[in-house]
């Protein structure tokens, strides 16, 4: 028995990889669905903050990520766009990451088309500009000097969606979907704190813990953390809108549940083997 | 002279960026500097592209280790740049097609591989070797369960405990790190503005 336990501690990593692959693939293949309980927390706070905005408000949505973090952040983009457009809130989008522009455009076009919202009237994509935090500060005094044209090269001054929007302070909220730097910290420090604009955000699960101080101080109104945040938001939007398009985060949560259980199982096995070896060597007291 | 000029530029630029918050007359100067920064940062992209080409051409020429990947990199780079420049980047164009059907899935795949390495690393390294490691292990289990629906199916209070760990001990630790890092950033910035810290100039003196 002791030998078997010791052997468990030296399992080939290919076995771990295979079991992980199965843990992810099987729940998705068999469309395993688990209920997503909506608790009080940062996801609900963001939803409530958007719910409190009156129709016609203007929200800046910044797509600060790239394809590598898309599985976690793109479902958030879709769910947020769905919520904002359903509430008749105008969306001005941009990106601090070059590849975020196309991903944002994809989400906004898809949701906009499904809800019959018009580009330039209900939403616009300003595109990408380099500069990070400095870019945000410049937008604080004048957006048109930084983005004279949108992503497609049309002058933003003539667009109905930009009516009354000249600087960052004219937005009712800024939401950054962030995979790193520049991202949420830049928006909080350069826009939220300097121009007193409510900041919401979405980020990968690994980076969520570092943004909790901003939630604690009220510098952020809410936060979607990882796939769970996206699934929470999808569920809340679907509770309000029955005909909302099904998201990709909610089915992903079943796969993530099983994957977490598999990782925990391996940690337990590894520790049993470790303690057994230690006891054999007389190290455990 | 080679040292005095960059140090003077750093001092003047740094002082203007600080003074603009206190002296309204320097505000427009600060804004000009911000615009310069954005222009310089844009040029950094060209510099990066040039560097990429130089490194990979060098690898091919000298048959360096794994040089066979370099032609693929250069070909991919050229394909994206040329289609983007000459055929546009709008939806439906070849650039957009390559981005959506190649870049996006490949990027997502690379990040997804992390799950396998995390599982393998956790199995080999996450040991309850002392009470602190055990505490960390217990917290990790609670947070991992609290972040997935199966956690609340096991016990409906797990998400609440998980959220408490994030809101209290995690927040306290993160805040300490942030304040420490911010203090360090202020100190380093002042050292650079006053010419004490010179490592950014590339030399040792």
Short mmCIF file of C-alpha atoms in Angstrom, two decimals:
data_model
loop_
_atom_site.label_atom_id
_atom_site.label_comp_id
_atom_site.label_asym_id
_atom_site.label_seq_id
_atom_site.Cartn_x
_atom_site.Cartn_y
_atom_site.Cartn_z
CA UNK A 1 0.00 0.00 0.00
CA UNK A 2 2.79 2.35 1.03
CA UNK A 3 4.59 1.59 -2.21
CA UNK A 4 1.44 2.34 -4.21
CA UNK A 5 1.01 5.67 -2.44
CA UNK A 6 4.64 6.56 -3.11
CA UNK A 7 4.18 5.63 -6.75
CA UNK A 8 1.20 7.97 -6.95
CA UNK A 9 3.53 10.81 -6.08
CA UNK A 10 5.53 10.21 -9.23
CA UNK A 11 2.66 10.05 -11.72
CA UNK A 12 3.83 10.87 -15.23
CA UNK A 13 2.80 14.37 -16.20
CA UNK A 14 1.26 13.05 -19.41
CA UNK A 15 -1.34 11.28 -17.25
CA UNK A 16 -2.09 14.63 -15.56
CA UNK A 17 -2.37 16.33 -18.95
CA UNK A 18 -4.70 13.62 -20.26
CA UNK A 19 -7.00 13.81 -17.24
CA UNK A 20 -7.05 17.61 -17.44
CA UNK A 21 -7.97 17.45 -21.11
CA UNK A 22 -10.80 15.02 -20.34
CA UNK A 23 -11.95 17.22 -17.43
CA UNK A 24 -12.33 20.14 -19.83
CA UNK A 25 -13.57 18.34 -22.94
CA UNK A 26 -16.19 15.97 -21.49
CA UNK A 27 -18.39 18.59 -19.70
CA UNK A 28 -18.34 20.72 -22.86
CA UNK A 29 -19.02 17.75 -25.17
CA UNK A 30 -21.92 16.50 -23.05
CA UNK A 31 -23.22 20.06 -22.52
CA UNK A 32 -23.12 19.67 -18.75
CA UNK A 33 -24.90 22.63 -17.19
CA UNK A 34 -24.53 23.76 -13.62
CA UNK A 35 -26.68 26.49 -12.05
CA UNK A 36 -24.84 29.78 -11.51
CA UNK A 37 -25.86 31.19 -8.13
CA UNK A 38 -25.83 35.00 -8.06
CA UNK A 39 -24.40 36.17 -4.76
CA UNK A 40 -23.73 39.69 -3.53
CA UNK A 41 -20.27 40.63 -4.77
CA UNK A 42 -18.29 42.59 -7.33
CA UNK A 43 -20.14 41.11 -10.34
CA UNK A 44 -23.54 42.05 -8.91
CA UNK A 45 -22.19 45.49 -7.96
CA UNK A 46 -21.20 46.19 -11.58
CA UNK A 47 -24.57 44.99 -12.83
CA UNK A 48 -26.39 47.20 -10.31
CA UNK A 49 -24.24 50.23 -11.21
CA UNK A 50 -25.17 49.84 -14.89
CA UNK A 51 -28.81 49.23 -13.98
CA UNK A 52 -28.80 52.57 -12.14
CA UNK A 53 -27.79 54.48 -15.30
CA UNK A 54 -30.71 56.16 -17.08
CA UNK A 55 -31.36 55.40 -20.78
CA UNK A 56 -29.30 57.63 -23.06
CA UNK A 57 -26.31 57.60 -20.72
CA UNK A 58 -22.89 57.25 -22.29
CA UNK A 59 -20.44 54.55 -21.32
CA UNK A 60 -16.86 54.18 -22.51
CA UNK A 61 -15.98 50.52 -23.02
CA UNK A 62 -12.26 49.86 -23.34
CA UNK A 63 -11.09 46.54 -24.77
CA UNK A 64 -7.67 46.17 -23.20
CA UNK A 65 -6.91 42.56 -24.05
CA UNK A 66 -5.83 40.28 -26.86
CA UNK A 67 -6.81 36.83 -28.19
CA UNK A 68 -4.84 34.97 -25.49
CA UNK A 69 -7.26 36.11 -22.78
CA UNK A 70 -10.29 36.13 -25.04
CA UNK A 71 -11.94 32.98 -23.58
CA UNK A 72 -12.41 34.82 -20.28
CA UNK A 73 -12.90 38.40 -21.43
CA UNK A 74 -14.85 38.12 -24.67
CA UNK A 75 -17.97 36.65 -22.96
CA UNK A 76 -17.85 39.66 -20.61
CA UNK A 77 -17.68 42.02 -23.60
CA UNK A 78 -20.71 40.37 -25.18
CA UNK A 79 -22.75 40.31 -21.95
CA UNK A 80 -21.88 43.92 -21.09
CA UNK A 81 -22.71 45.11 -24.62
CA UNK A 82 -26.01 43.22 -24.40
CA UNK A 83 -26.87 44.86 -21.08
CA UNK A 84 -25.85 48.36 -22.15
CA UNK A 85 -27.61 48.25 -25.51
CA UNK A 86 -30.77 46.74 -24.05
CA UNK A 87 -30.93 49.66 -21.63
CA UNK A 88 -30.45 52.14 -24.51
CA UNK A 89 -27.11 53.25 -23.18
CA UNK A 90 -24.75 54.63 -25.83
CA UNK A 91 -21.42 52.83 -26.10
CA UNK A 92 -18.18 54.49 -27.13
CA UNK A 93 -15.50 51.83 -27.37
CA UNK A 94 -11.73 51.95 -27.76
CA UNK A 95 -8.68 49.85 -26.95
CA UNK A 96 -5.41 50.34 -25.13
CA UNK A 97 -4.23 47.05 -26.66
CA UNK A 98 -3.93 46.89 -30.47
CA UNK A 99 -5.68 43.56 -30.84
CA UNK A 100 -8.53 44.57 -28.55
CA UNK A 101 -10.01 46.73 -31.31
CA UNK A 102 -11.05 43.84 -33.55
CA UNK A 103 -12.29 41.76 -30.62
CA UNK A 104 -14.38 44.67 -29.37
CA UNK A 105 -15.71 45.35 -32.82
CA UNK A 106 -16.74 41.71 -33.13
CA UNK A 107 -18.69 41.80 -29.84
CA UNK A 108 -20.37 45.14 -30.53
CA UNK A 109 -21.30 44.27 -34.12
CA UNK A 110 -22.76 40.92 -33.06
CA UNK A 111 -24.85 42.33 -30.19
CA UNK A 112 -25.72 45.55 -32.05
CA UNK A 113 -27.01 43.61 -35.07
CA UNK A 114 -29.03 41.20 -32.91
CA UNK A 115 -30.70 44.09 -31.05
CA UNK A 116 -31.08 46.34 -34.09
CA UNK A 117 -28.72 49.00 -32.78
CA UNK A 118 -27.04 51.28 -35.27
CA UNK A 119 -23.32 51.97 -35.50
CA UNK A 120 -22.45 55.69 -35.05
CA UNK A 121 -25.90 56.28 -33.46
CA UNK A 122 -25.91 53.76 -30.62
CA UNK A 123 -22.29 52.71 -30.59
CA UNK A 124 -18.94 53.49 -32.13
CA UNK A 125 -15.47 51.97 -32.03
CA UNK A 126 -12.76 54.63 -31.84
CA UNK A 127 -9.94 52.13 -32.34
CA UNK A 128 -6.51 51.82 -30.79
CA UNK A 129 -3.95 54.46 -29.88
CA UNK A 130 -0.67 53.90 -28.14
CA UNK A 131 0.19 55.73 -24.93
CA UNK A 132 -1.65 53.91 -22.15
CA UNK A 133 -2.04 56.16 -19.11
CA UNK A 134 -0.90 59.29 -20.97
CA UNK A 135 -3.52 58.66 -23.64
CA UNK A 136 -6.19 58.54 -20.91
CA UNK A 137 -5.00 61.84 -19.43
CA UNK A 138 -5.12 63.47 -22.88
CA UNK A 139 -8.66 62.16 -23.35
CA UNK A 140 -9.51 63.83 -20.05
CA UNK A 141 -9.11 67.25 -21.66
CA UNK A 142 -10.20 66.49 -25.24
CA UNK A 143 -11.14 63.22 -26.90
CA UNK A 144 -11.08 64.55 -30.46
CA UNK A 145 -7.41 65.55 -30.29
CA UNK A 146 -6.59 61.90 -29.53
CA UNK A 147 -9.24 60.23 -31.70
CA UNK A 148 -10.22 62.60 -34.53
CA UNK A 149 -11.57 59.60 -36.47
CA UNK A 150 -13.08 56.27 -35.50
CA UNK A 151 -11.74 52.79 -36.34
CA UNK A 152 -13.10 53.01 -39.90
CA UNK A 153 -11.65 56.49 -40.47
CA UNK A 154 -14.88 58.49 -40.12
CA UNK A 155 -14.67 61.82 -38.27
CA UNK A 156 -16.18 61.38 -34.82
CA UNK A 157 -17.33 65.01 -34.61
CA UNK A 158 -20.26 64.26 -36.95
CA UNK A 159 -21.50 61.15 -35.14
CA UNK A 160 -24.77 61.27 -33.17
CA UNK A 161 -23.34 58.88 -30.56
CA UNK A 162 -20.62 61.44 -29.77
CA UNK A 163 -23.05 64.33 -29.26
CA UNK A 164 -22.19 66.05 -25.99
CA UNK A 165 -19.09 63.92 -25.50
CA UNK A 166 -15.94 66.00 -25.67
CA UNK A 167 -13.88 64.74 -22.78
CA UNK A 168 -13.75 61.79 -20.40
CA UNK A 169 -15.78 63.66 -17.79
CA UNK A 170 -18.78 63.55 -20.15
CA UNK A 171 -19.07 59.78 -19.74
CA UNK A 172 -21.35 58.36 -17.06
CA UNK A 173 -19.14 55.33 -16.59
CA UNK A 174 -15.96 53.76 -17.92
CA UNK A 175 -15.57 49.98 -18.14
CA UNK A 176 -12.22 48.43 -18.89
CA UNK A 177 -11.90 44.77 -19.87
CA UNK A 178 -8.31 44.31 -18.96
CA UNK A 179 -5.73 41.55 -19.37
CA UNK A 180 -2.76 43.47 -18.00
CA UNK A 181 -0.97 46.76 -18.42
CA UNK A 182 -2.27 49.20 -19.64
CA UNK A 183 -5.69 48.37 -18.30
CA UNK A 184 -7.78 48.77 -15.17
CA UNK A 185 -5.07 50.43 -12.98
CA UNK A 186 -4.48 53.09 -15.65
CA UNK A 187 -8.21 53.82 -15.94
CA UNK A 188 -8.64 53.99 -12.15
CA UNK A 189 -5.65 56.26 -11.58
CA UNK A 190 -5.84 58.47 -14.67
CA UNK A 191 -9.61 58.68 -15.25
CA UNK A 192 -11.49 57.62 -12.12
CA UNK A 193 -9.41 59.46 -9.56
CA UNK A 194 -8.56 62.55 -11.66
CA UNK A 195 -11.88 63.17 -13.37
CA UNK A 196 -14.21 61.52 -10.87
CA UNK A 197 -15.80 59.01 -13.24
CA UNK A 198 -17.19 55.67 -11.98
CA UNK A 199 -14.94 52.85 -13.17
CA UNK A 200 -16.05 49.26 -13.69
CA UNK A 201 -13.95 46.43 -14.99
CA UNK A 202 -13.48 42.88 -16.08
CA UNK A 203 -10.27 40.91 -15.84
CA UNK A 204 -8.79 37.42 -15.95
CA UNK A 205 -9.22 35.25 -12.86
CA UNK A 206 -5.50 35.34 -12.06
CA UNK A 207 -5.40 39.13 -11.96
CA UNK A 208 -8.68 39.67 -10.08
CA UNK A 209 -7.14 39.61 -6.54
CA UNK A 210 -4.96 42.64 -7.32
CA UNK A 211 -8.00 44.82 -8.06
CA UNK A 212 -9.83 44.16 -4.78
CA UNK A 213 -8.19 47.19 -3.09
CA UNK A 214 -9.89 49.41 -5.70
CA UNK A 215 -13.24 47.84 -4.81
CA UNK A 216 -12.59 48.31 -1.11
CA UNK A 217 -11.93 52.03 -1.52
CA UNK A 218 -14.82 52.59 -3.93
CA UNK A 219 -12.44 53.50 -6.76
CA UNK A 220 -14.19 50.78 -8.77
CA UNK A 221 -17.95 50.27 -8.81
CA UNK A 222 -17.71 46.58 -9.68
CA UNK A 223 -15.52 43.89 -11.17
CA UNK A 224 -16.02 40.77 -13.25
CA UNK A 225 -13.28 38.31 -12.33
CA UNK A 226 -12.48 35.58 -14.83
CA UNK A 227 -14.91 33.15 -16.38
CA UNK A 228 -16.99 33.19 -13.19
CA UNK A 229 -17.51 36.94 -13.48
CA UNK A 230 -18.52 36.52 -17.11
CA UNK A 231 -20.92 33.67 -16.23
CA UNK A 232 -22.41 35.72 -13.37
CA UNK A 233 -23.02 38.62 -15.74
CA UNK A 234 -24.48 36.41 -18.47
CA UNK A 235 -26.86 34.90 -15.91
CA UNK A 236 -27.95 38.32 -14.60
CA UNK A 237 -28.52 39.66 -18.12
CA UNK A 238 -30.49 36.54 -19.06
CA UNK A 239 -32.65 36.85 -15.94
CA UNK A 240 -33.73 40.28 -17.22
CA UNK A 241 -33.84 39.46 -20.91
CA UNK A 242 -35.17 36.00 -21.73
CA UNK A 243 -34.32 36.38 -25.41
CA UNK A 244 -30.71 37.35 -24.75
CA UNK A 245 -28.24 35.31 -26.80
CA UNK A 246 -26.74 32.39 -24.83
CA UNK A 247 -23.20 33.16 -23.73
CA UNK A 248 -20.10 31.02 -23.80
CA UNK A 249 -19.04 31.58 -20.17
CA UNK A 250 -21.95 29.75 -18.52
CA UNK A 251 -21.32 26.39 -20.28
CA UNK A 252 -17.60 26.91 -19.60
CA UNK A 253 -18.23 26.96 -15.85
CA UNK A 254 -19.09 23.24 -15.84
CA UNK A 255 -15.75 22.46 -17.48
CA UNK A 256 -13.98 24.77 -15.04
CA UNK A 257 -15.74 23.10 -12.08
CA UNK A 258 -14.53 19.65 -13.10
CA UNK A 259 -11.04 20.99 -13.93
CA UNK A 260 -10.78 22.57 -10.46
CA UNK A 261 -11.83 19.28 -8.86
CA UNK A 262 -9.20 17.40 -10.87
CA UNK A 263 -6.47 19.86 -9.84
CA UNK A 264 -7.55 19.58 -6.20
CA UNK A 265 -7.54 15.79 -6.47
CA UNK A 266 -3.98 15.85 -7.78
CA UNK A 267 -2.89 18.20 -5.00
CA UNK A 268 -4.40 15.82 -2.41
CA UNK A 269 -2.73 12.78 -4.02
CA UNK A 270 0.58 14.64 -4.17
CA UNK A 271 0.33 15.55 -0.48
CA UNK A 272 -0.63 12.02 0.60
CA UNK A 273 2.44 10.70 -1.23
CA UNK A 274 4.59 13.48 0.26
CA UNK A 275 3.42 12.83 3.84
CA UNK A 276 3.81 9.09 3.39
CA UNK A 277 7.41 9.48 2.18
CA UNK A 278 8.15 11.93 5.00
CA UNK A 279 6.75 9.54 7.60
CA UNK A 280 8.84 6.70 6.19
CA UNK A 281 11.96 8.83 6.51
CA UNK A 282 10.96 9.65 10.09
CA UNK A 283 10.42 13.33 9.32
CA UNK A 284 6.77 13.50 10.40
CA UNK A 285 6.20 14.12 14.08
CA UNK B 1 28.04 66.51 -22.44
CA UNK B 2 26.73 63.05 -23.32
CA UNK B 3 25.57 62.72 -19.75
CA UNK B 4 24.51 66.32 -19.11
CA UNK B 5 22.03 66.58 -21.99
CA UNK B 6 19.87 63.53 -21.16
CA UNK B 7 19.99 64.37 -17.44
CA UNK B 8 18.85 67.93 -18.15
CA UNK B 9 16.03 66.72 -20.43
CA UNK B 10 14.87 64.28 -17.72
CA UNK B 11 15.00 66.96 -15.03
CA UNK B 12 13.09 69.57 -17.07
CA UNK B 13 10.46 67.09 -18.34
CA UNK B 14 10.00 65.55 -14.89
CA UNK B 15 9.67 68.91 -13.16
CA UNK B 16 7.13 70.16 -15.72
CA UNK B 17 5.02 67.02 -15.22
CA UNK B 18 5.00 67.60 -11.45
CA UNK B 19 4.56 71.38 -11.58
CA UNK B 20 1.56 71.23 -13.94
CA UNK B 21 -0.49 70.00 -10.98
CA UNK B 22 0.44 73.07 -8.89
CA UNK B 23 1.27 75.87 -11.37
CA UNK B 24 -1.47 76.49 -13.99
CA UNK B 25 1.02 78.26 -16.30
CA UNK B 26 2.89 74.99 -16.84
CA UNK B 27 -0.24 73.00 -17.70
CA UNK B 28 -0.01 73.56 -21.48
CA UNK B 29 3.65 72.56 -21.40
CA UNK B 30 2.67 69.36 -19.62
CA UNK B 31 0.04 68.64 -22.27
CA UNK B 32 2.62 69.17 -25.02
CA UNK B 33 4.93 66.71 -23.33
CA UNK B 34 2.11 64.17 -23.14
CA UNK B 35 1.56 64.55 -26.90
CA UNK B 36 5.29 64.10 -27.52
CA UNK B 37 5.20 60.95 -25.42
CA UNK B 38 2.40 59.50 -27.55
CA UNK B 39 4.33 60.27 -30.75
CA UNK B 40 7.52 58.73 -29.39
CA UNK B 41 5.59 55.69 -28.14
CA UNK B 42 4.12 55.22 -31.65
CA UNK B 43 7.63 55.12 -33.08
CA UNK B 44 8.50 52.40 -30.58
CA UNK B 45 6.17 50.09 -32.53
CA UNK B 46 8.29 50.57 -35.68
CA UNK B 47 11.40 49.99 -33.60
CA UNK B 48 9.91 46.74 -32.29
CA UNK B 49 9.03 45.60 -35.81
CA UNK B 50 12.53 46.41 -37.07
CA UNK B 51 14.04 44.55 -34.13
CA UNK B 52 11.88 41.49 -34.82
CA UNK B 53 13.03 41.34 -38.44
CA UNK B 54 16.70 41.94 -37.54
CA UNK B 55 16.73 39.21 -34.88
CA UNK B 56 15.12 36.60 -37.11
CA UNK B 57 17.17 37.42 -40.22
CA UNK B 58 20.26 37.09 -38.03
CA UNK B 59 19.04 33.70 -36.77
CA UNK B 60 18.46 32.44 -40.32
CA UNK B 61 21.80 33.71 -41.61
CA UNK B 62 23.83 32.06 -38.84
CA UNK B 63 21.62 28.96 -38.56
CA UNK B 64 21.09 29.66 -34.87
CA UNK B 65 19.19 27.24 -32.63
CA UNK B 66 15.56 26.74 -33.81
CA UNK B 67 16.23 28.97 -36.85
CA UNK B 68 13.62 27.02 -38.82
CA UNK B 69 10.86 28.90 -36.96
CA UNK B 70 12.23 32.26 -38.06
CA UNK B 71 11.07 32.12 -41.71
CA UNK B 72 7.57 31.30 -40.42
CA UNK B 73 7.69 34.34 -38.13
CA UNK B 74 8.88 36.63 -40.91
CA UNK B 75 6.33 35.25 -43.38
CA UNK B 76 3.50 35.70 -40.85
CA UNK B 77 4.65 39.22 -40.05
CA UNK B 78 4.93 40.14 -43.74
CA UNK B 79 1.51 38.64 -44.54
CA UNK B 80 -0.22 40.64 -41.80
CA UNK B 81 1.60 43.91 -42.58
CA UNK B 82 1.16 43.73 -46.35
CA UNK B 83 -2.52 42.72 -46.32
CA UNK B 84 -3.25 45.32 -43.66
CA UNK B 85 -1.45 48.11 -45.50
CA UNK B 86 -2.64 47.40 -49.03
CA UNK B 87 -6.05 45.78 -48.56
CA UNK B 88 -7.33 47.46 -45.41
CA UNK B 89 -8.12 46.13 -41.94
CA UNK B 90 -11.92 46.37 -42.04
CA UNK B 91 -14.18 43.39 -41.37
CA UNK B 92 -14.15 40.85 -44.20
CA UNK B 93 -10.74 41.84 -45.55
CA UNK B 94 -7.84 39.31 -45.66
CA UNK B 95 -6.22 40.97 -42.62
CA UNK B 96 -9.38 40.54 -40.59
CA UNK B 97 -9.78 36.97 -41.88
CA UNK B 98 -6.26 36.03 -40.80
CA UNK B 99 -6.76 37.73 -37.45
CA UNK B 100 -10.06 35.99 -36.73
CA UNK B 101 -9.20 32.54 -38.04
CA UNK B 102 -5.52 32.31 -37.12
CA UNK B 103 -4.42 34.84 -34.50
CA UNK B 104 -7.47 34.49 -32.26
CA UNK B 105 -7.56 30.66 -31.97
CA UNK B 106 -3.78 30.37 -31.72
CA UNK B 107 -3.59 33.04 -29.02
CA UNK B 108 -6.40 31.44 -27.03
CA UNK B 109 -4.75 28.01 -27.41
CA UNK B 110 -1.44 29.26 -26.02
CA UNK B 111 -3.12 30.69 -22.91
CA UNK B 112 -5.28 27.58 -22.47
CA UNK B 113 -2.15 25.43 -22.19
CA UNK B 114 -1.65 27.07 -18.80
CA UNK B 115 -4.35 24.81 -17.33
CA UNK B 116 -2.18 21.75 -18.00
CA UNK B 117 0.96 23.29 -16.55
CA UNK B 118 -0.90 24.63 -13.51
CA UNK B 119 -2.28 21.14 -12.79
CA UNK B 120 1.14 19.52 -13.19
CA UNK B 121 2.94 22.19 -11.13
CA UNK B 122 0.31 22.13 -8.36
CA UNK B 123 0.63 18.34 -8.13
CA UNK B 124 4.41 18.50 -7.76
CA UNK B 125 4.93 21.66 -5.73
CA UNK B 126 1.84 22.41 -3.62
CA UNK B 127 2.85 20.63 -0.40
CA UNK B 128 1.50 21.03 3.14
CA UNK B 129 5.06 21.06 4.42
CA UNK B 130 4.40 23.39 7.41
CA UNK B 131 1.46 25.23 8.97
CA UNK B 132 1.84 28.27 6.71
CA UNK B 133 1.83 26.14 3.56
CA UNK B 134 -1.17 24.23 4.93
CA UNK B 135 -3.01 27.51 5.51
CA UNK B 136 -2.23 28.56 1.94
CA UNK B 137 -3.41 25.19 0.67
CA UNK B 138 -6.69 25.42 2.59
CA UNK B 139 -7.30 28.98 1.32
CA UNK B 140 -6.55 27.88 -2.24
CA UNK B 141 -9.05 25.02 -1.98
CA UNK B 142 -11.78 27.31 -0.64
CA UNK B 143 -11.16 29.97 -3.33
CA UNK B 144 -11.00 27.34 -6.08
CA UNK B 145 -14.30 25.85 -4.97
CA UNK B 146 -15.84 29.26 -4.38
CA UNK B 147 -15.08 30.34 -7.94
CA UNK B 148 -17.06 27.48 -9.53
CA UNK B 149 -20.74 26.49 -9.23
CA UNK B 150 -19.85 23.07 -7.85
CA UNK B 151 -18.56 24.81 -4.70
CA UNK B 152 -21.99 26.09 -3.73
CA UNK B 153 -23.46 22.68 -4.54
CA UNK B 154 -21.10 21.10 -1.98
CA UNK B 155 -21.89 23.75 0.67
CA UNK B 156 -23.80 26.93 -0.10
CA UNK B 157 -21.52 29.03 2.14
CA UNK B 158 -18.30 28.22 0.28
CA UNK B 159 -18.69 31.18 -2.15
CA UNK B 160 -19.20 33.51 0.84
CA UNK B 161 -16.09 32.23 2.60
CA UNK B 162 -14.18 32.49 -0.68
CA UNK B 163 -15.35 36.08 -1.14
CA UNK B 164 -14.33 36.87 2.47
CA UNK B 165 -10.81 35.57 1.75
CA UNK B 166 -10.66 37.82 -1.30
CA UNK B 167 -12.19 40.86 0.45
CA UNK B 168 -10.24 40.74 3.72
CA UNK B 169 -6.87 38.91 3.86
CA UNK B 170 -6.23 39.24 0.12
CA UNK B 171 -7.23 42.90 0.07
CA UNK B 172 -4.98 43.68 3.04
CA UNK B 173 -2.00 41.98 1.41
CA UNK B 174 -2.62 43.52 -2.01
CA UNK B 175 -3.02 46.99 -0.52
CA UNK B 176 0.29 46.66 1.33
CA UNK B 177 2.00 45.60 -1.90
CA UNK B 178 0.40 48.48 -3.84
CA UNK B 179 1.35 51.11 -1.29
CA UNK B 180 4.89 49.75 -1.09
CA UNK B 181 5.21 49.71 -4.89
CA UNK B 182 3.80 53.24 -5.17
CA UNK B 183 6.26 54.58 -2.58
CA UNK B 184 9.08 52.87 -4.46
CA UNK B 185 7.85 54.38 -7.73
CA UNK B 186 7.79 57.89 -6.26
CA UNK B 187 11.28 57.45 -4.80
CA UNK B 188 12.69 56.05 -8.07
CA UNK B 189 11.04 58.82 -10.13
CA UNK B 190 12.54 61.50 -7.88
CA UNK B 191 15.94 59.84 -8.07
CA UNK B 192 15.71 59.87 -11.88
CA UNK B 193 14.50 63.48 -12.05
CA UNK B 194 17.37 64.65 -9.84
CA UNK B 195 19.94 62.57 -11.72
CA UNK B 196 20.79 60.21 -8.86
CA UNK B 197 19.42 57.14 -10.63
CA UNK B 198 21.08 56.88 -14.05
CA UNK B 199 20.73 53.21 -15.00
CA UNK B 200 18.02 54.11 -17.57
CA UNK B 201 20.74 55.82 -19.62
CA UNK B 202 22.20 52.42 -20.36
CA UNK B 203 25.64 52.92 -18.79
CA UNK B 204 26.90 52.31 -15.30
CA UNK B 205 28.24 55.81 -14.62
#
